[in-house]
CSV table of C-alpha atoms in Angstrom, one decimal:
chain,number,residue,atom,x,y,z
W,23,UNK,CA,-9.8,36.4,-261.2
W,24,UNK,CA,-13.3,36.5,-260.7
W,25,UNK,CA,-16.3,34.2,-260.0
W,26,UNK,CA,-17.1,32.5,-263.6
W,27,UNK,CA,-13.7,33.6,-265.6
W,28,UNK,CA,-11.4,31.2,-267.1
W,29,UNK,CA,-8.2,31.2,-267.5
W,30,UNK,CA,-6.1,29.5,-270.7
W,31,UNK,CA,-3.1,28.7,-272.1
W,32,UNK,CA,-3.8,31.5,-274.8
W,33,UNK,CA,-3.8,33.9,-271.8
W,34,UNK,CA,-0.4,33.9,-271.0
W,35,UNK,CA,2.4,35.2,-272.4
W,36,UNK,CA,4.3,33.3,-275.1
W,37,UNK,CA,7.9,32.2,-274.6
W,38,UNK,CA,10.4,32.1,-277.2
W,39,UNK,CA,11.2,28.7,-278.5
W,40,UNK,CA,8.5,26.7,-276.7
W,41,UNK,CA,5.7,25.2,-279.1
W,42,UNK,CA,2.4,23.7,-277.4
W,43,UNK,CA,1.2,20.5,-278.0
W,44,UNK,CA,-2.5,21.4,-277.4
W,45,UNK,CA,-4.6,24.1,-278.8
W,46,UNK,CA,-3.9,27.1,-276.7
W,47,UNK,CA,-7.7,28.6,-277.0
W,48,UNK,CA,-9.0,25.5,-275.9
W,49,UNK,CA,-6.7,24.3,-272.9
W,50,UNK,CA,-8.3,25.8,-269.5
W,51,UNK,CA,-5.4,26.0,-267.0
W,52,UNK,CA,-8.1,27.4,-264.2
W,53,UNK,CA,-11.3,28.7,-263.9
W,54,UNK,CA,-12.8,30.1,-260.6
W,55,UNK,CA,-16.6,29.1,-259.6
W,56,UNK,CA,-19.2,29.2,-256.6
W,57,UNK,CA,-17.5,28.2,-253.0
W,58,UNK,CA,-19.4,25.0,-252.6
W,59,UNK,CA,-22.5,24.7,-250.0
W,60,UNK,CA,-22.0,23.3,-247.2
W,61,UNK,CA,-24.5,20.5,-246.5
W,62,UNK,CA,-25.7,20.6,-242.8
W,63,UNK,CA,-25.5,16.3,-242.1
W,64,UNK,CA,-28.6,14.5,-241.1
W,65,UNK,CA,-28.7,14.1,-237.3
W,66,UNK,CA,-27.6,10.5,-236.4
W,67,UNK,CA,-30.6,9.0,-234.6
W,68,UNK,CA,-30.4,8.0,-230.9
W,69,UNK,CA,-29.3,4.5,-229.8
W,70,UNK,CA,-32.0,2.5,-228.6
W,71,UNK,CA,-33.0,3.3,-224.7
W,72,UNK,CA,-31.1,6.9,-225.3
W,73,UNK,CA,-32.6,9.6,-223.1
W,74,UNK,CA,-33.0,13.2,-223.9
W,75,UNK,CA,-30.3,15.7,-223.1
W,76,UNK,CA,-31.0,16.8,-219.5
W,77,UNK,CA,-33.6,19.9,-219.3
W,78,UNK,CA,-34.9,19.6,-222.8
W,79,UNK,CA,-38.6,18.8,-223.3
W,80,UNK,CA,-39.6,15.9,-226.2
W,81,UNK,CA,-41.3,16.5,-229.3
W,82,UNK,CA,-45.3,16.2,-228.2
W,83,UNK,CA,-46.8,16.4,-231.4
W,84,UNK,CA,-45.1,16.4,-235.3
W,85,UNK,CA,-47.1,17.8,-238.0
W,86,UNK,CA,-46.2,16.8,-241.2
W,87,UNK,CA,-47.3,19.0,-244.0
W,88,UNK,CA,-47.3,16.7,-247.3
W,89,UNK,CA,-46.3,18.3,-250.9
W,90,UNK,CA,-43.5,18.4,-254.0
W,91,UNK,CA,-40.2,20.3,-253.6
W,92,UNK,CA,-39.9,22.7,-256.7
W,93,UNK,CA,-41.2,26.1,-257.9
W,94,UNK,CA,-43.6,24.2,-260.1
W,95,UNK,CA,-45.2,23.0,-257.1
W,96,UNK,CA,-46.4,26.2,-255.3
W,97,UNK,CA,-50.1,26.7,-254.9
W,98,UNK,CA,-50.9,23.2,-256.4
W,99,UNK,CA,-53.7,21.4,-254.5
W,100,UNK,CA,-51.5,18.5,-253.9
W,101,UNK,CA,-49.6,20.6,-251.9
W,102,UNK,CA,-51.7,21.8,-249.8
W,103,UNK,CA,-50.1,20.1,-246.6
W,104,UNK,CA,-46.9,22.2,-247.3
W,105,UNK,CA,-48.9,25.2,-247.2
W,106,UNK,CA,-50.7,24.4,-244.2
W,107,UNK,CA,-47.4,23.6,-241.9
W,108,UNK,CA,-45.6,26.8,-243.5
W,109,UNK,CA,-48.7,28.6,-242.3
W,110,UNK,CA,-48.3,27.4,-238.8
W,111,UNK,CA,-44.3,28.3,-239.0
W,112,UNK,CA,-45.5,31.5,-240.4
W,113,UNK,CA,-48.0,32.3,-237.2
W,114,UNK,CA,-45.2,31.4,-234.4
W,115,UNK,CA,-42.3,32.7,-235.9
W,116,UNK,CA,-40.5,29.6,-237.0
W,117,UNK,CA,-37.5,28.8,-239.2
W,118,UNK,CA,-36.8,25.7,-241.2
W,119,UNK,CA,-33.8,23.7,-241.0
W,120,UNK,CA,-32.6,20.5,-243.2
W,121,UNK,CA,-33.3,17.8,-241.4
W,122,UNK,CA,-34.6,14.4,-242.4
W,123,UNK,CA,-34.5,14.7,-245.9
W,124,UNK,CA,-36.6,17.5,-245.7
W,125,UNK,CA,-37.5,21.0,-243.7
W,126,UNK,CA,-37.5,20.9,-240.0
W,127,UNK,CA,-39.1,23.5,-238.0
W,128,UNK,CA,-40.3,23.6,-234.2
W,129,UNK,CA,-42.7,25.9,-232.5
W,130,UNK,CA,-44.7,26.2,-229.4
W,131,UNK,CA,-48.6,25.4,-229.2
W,132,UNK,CA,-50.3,25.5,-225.7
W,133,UNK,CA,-47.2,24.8,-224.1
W,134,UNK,CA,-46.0,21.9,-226.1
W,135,UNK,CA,-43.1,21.3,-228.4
W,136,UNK,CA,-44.1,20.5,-232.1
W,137,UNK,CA,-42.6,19.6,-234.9
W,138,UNK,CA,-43.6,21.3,-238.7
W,139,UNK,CA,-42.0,18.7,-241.2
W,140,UNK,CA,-42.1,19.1,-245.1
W,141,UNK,CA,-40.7,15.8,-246.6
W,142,UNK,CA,-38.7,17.0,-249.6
W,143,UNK,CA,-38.7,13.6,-251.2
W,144,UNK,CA,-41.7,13.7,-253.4
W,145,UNK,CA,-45.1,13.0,-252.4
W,146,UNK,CA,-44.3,9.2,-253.1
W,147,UNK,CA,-41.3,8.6,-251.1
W,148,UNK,CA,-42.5,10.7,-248.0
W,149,UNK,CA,-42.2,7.8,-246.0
W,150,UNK,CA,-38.5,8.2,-245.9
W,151,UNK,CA,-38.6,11.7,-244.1
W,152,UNK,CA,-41.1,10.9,-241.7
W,153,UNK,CA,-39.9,7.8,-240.6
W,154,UNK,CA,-36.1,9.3,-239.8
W,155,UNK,CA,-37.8,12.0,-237.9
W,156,UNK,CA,-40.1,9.4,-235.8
W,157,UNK,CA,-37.3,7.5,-234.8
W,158,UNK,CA,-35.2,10.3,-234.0
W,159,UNK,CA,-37.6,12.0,-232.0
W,160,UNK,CA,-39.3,8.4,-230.7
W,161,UNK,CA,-42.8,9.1,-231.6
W,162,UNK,CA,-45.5,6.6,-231.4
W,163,UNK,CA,-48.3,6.9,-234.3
W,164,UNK,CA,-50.5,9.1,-232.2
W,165,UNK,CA,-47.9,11.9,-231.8
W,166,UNK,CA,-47.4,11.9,-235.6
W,167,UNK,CA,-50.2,14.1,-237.8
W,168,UNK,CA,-50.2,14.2,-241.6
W,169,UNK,CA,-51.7,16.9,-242.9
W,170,UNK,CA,-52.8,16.1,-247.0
W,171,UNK,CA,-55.1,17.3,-249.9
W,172,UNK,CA,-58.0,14.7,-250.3
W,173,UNK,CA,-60.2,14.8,-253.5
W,174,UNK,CA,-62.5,12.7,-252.0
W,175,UNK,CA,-63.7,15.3,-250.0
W,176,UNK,CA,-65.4,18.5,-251.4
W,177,UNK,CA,-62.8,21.6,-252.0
W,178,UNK,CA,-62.7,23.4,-248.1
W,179,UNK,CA,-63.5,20.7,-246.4
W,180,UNK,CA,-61.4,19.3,-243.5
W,181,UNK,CA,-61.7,16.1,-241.5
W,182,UNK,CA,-59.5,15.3,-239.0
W,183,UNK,CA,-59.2,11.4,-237.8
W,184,UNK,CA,-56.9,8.9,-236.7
W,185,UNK,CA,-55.7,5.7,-239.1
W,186,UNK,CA,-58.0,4.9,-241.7
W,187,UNK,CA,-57.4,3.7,-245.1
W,188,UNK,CA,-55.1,5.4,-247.5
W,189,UNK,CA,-57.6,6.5,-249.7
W,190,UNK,CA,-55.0,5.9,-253.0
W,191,UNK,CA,-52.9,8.5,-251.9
W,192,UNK,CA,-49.4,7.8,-252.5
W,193,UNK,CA,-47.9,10.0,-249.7
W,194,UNK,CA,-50.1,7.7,-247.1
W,195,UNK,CA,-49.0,4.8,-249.0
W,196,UNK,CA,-45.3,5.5,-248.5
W,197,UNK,CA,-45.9,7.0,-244.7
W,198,UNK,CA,-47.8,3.6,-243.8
W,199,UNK,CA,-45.2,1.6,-245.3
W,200,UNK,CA,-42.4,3.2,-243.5
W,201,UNK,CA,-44.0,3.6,-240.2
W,202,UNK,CA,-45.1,0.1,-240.3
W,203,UNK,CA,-49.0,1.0,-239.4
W,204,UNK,CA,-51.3,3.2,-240.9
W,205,UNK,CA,-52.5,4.4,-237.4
W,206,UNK,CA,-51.2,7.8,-237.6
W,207,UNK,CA,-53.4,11.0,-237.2
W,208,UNK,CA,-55.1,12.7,-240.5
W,209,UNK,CA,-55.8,16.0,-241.5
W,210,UNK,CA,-57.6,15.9,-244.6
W,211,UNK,CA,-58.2,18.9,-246.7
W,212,UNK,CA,-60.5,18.7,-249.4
W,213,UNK,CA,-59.5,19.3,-253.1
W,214,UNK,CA,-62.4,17.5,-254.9
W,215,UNK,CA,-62.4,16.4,-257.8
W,216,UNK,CA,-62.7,17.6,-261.5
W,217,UNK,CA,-66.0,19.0,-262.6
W,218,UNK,CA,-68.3,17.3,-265.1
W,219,UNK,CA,-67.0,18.5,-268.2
W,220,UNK,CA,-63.1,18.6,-266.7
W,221,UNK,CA,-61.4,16.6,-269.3
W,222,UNK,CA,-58.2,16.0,-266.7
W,223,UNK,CA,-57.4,12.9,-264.6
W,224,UNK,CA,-57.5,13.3,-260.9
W,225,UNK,CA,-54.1,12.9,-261.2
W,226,UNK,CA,-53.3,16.0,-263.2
W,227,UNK,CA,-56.5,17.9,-261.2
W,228,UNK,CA,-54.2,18.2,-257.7
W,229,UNK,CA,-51.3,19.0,-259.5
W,230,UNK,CA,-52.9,22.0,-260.9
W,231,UNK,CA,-53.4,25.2,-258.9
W,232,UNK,CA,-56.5,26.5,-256.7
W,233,UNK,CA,-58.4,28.8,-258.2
W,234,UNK,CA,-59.4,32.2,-257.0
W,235,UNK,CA,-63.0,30.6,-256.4
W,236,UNK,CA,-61.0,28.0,-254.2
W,237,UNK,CA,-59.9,31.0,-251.7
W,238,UNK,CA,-56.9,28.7,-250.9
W,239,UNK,CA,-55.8,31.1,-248.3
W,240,UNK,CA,-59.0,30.6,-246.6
W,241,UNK,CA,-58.7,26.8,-246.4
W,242,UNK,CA,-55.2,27.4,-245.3
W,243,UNK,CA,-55.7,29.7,-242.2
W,244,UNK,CA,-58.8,27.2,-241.3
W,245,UNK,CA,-56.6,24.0,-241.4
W,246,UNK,CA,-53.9,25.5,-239.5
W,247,UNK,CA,-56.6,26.6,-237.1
W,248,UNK,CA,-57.9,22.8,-236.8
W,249,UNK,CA,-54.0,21.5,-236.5
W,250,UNK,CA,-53.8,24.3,-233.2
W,251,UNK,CA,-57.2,22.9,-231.8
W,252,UNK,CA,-56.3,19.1,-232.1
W,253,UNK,CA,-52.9,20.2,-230.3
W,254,UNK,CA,-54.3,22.0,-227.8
W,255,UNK,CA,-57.6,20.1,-227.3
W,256,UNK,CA,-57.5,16.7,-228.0
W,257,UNK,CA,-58.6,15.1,-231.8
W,258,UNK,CA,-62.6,14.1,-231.0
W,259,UNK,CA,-62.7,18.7,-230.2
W,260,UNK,CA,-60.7,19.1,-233.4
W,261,UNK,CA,-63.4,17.0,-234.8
W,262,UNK,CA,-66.6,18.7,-233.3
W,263,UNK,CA,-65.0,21.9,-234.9
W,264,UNK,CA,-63.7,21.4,-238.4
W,265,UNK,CA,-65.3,18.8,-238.8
């Protein structure tokens, strides 16, 4: 037998003198289907006051890029983060993992170990991800970046900062909430809003995609650029830059 046929009663031979008490055409003795995936478990975090293996360097920075899970997700504004973070994987030759109720990848900048993170929980419940991979990894606020469309600022804009208000945006919201402070770094990218005349809530707006006006490749090569510099030289040069 082969993957998606069925085997019934019908199938088999009939024996002389033997009556069924179910309809033969409808009783399913076996059917043969996909092996099922195996599911790679969540890594148990460390026990309090647990060190690192011997030899193996800690997680400097972890960049998480913020967006939906689903194909009816790509190239939306709202996520943009995801974009951003696949970009960087992309540059340094990355691969992504499950890990954290998301995708886990790890690259090199300047010397340093970073995370790339895409919470695959929904925008609202991205809390969940990030806080599993913070304690795992035992990363204050500073060492955690959250890279996230902003429609208060104007579409290509980028502003990098540390804590802040949450600005309405759920993803913060739920990050915040599970970190316990809201004192985590920011890359903002700027989506704007809709145009006079735009009869669509914000709402809908960043779940809509760029346009080719947008030039949401250029945005995305220039964020991932400004996620490099921070790394590499500290947030207030990320800021003179991008800024």
């Amino acid at each position: 037998m082969a993957i998606g046929d069925t085997l019934r009663l019908a199938d088999l031979a009939s024996i002389d003198g033997v009556s069924y008490l179910d309809d033969p055409e409808e009783t399913v003795l076996a059917s043969v289907g996909l092996p099922a995936r195996e599911i790679e478990p969540e890594p148990e975090e460390p026990a309090e006051g647990e060190e690192l293996p011997e030899g193996e360097v800690p997680l400097e920075l972890l960049v998480v890029g913020l967006g939906n899970p689903g194909r009816e997700y790509v190239g939306n504004r709202h996520n943009v983060g995801w974009m951003i973070v696949e970009e960087l994987a992309r540059r340094h030759g990355a691969s992504w993992k499950s890990k954290f109720s998301g995708q886990l990848a790890e690259i090199r900048l300047d010397g340093h170990r970073v995370g790339l993170l895409k919470p695959e929980t929904f925008m609202n419940e991205s809390g969940r991800s990030v806080g599993a991979a913070a304690r795992f990894f035992k990363l204050e606020p500073d060492a955690i970046l959250v890279v996230h469309d902003e429609i208060d600022l104007e579409p290509g804009r980028l502003q990098a900062r540390s804590g802040g208000g949450l600005a309405g945006h759920n993803g913060l919201r739920s990050i915040a909430a599970h970190l316990k402070t809201s004192d985590f770094l920011r890359l903002r990218v700027g989506v704007g809003r809709p145009g006079r005349g735009d009869p669509r809530r914000p709402a809908d707006y960043v779940l809509s995609n760029f346009t080719a006006e947008e030039d949401a490749d250029t945005l995305v090569a220039r964020a991932a650029d400004a996620v490099e510099k921070l790394d590499a030289e500290g947030l207030q040069r990320a800021q003179t830059e991008f800024n």
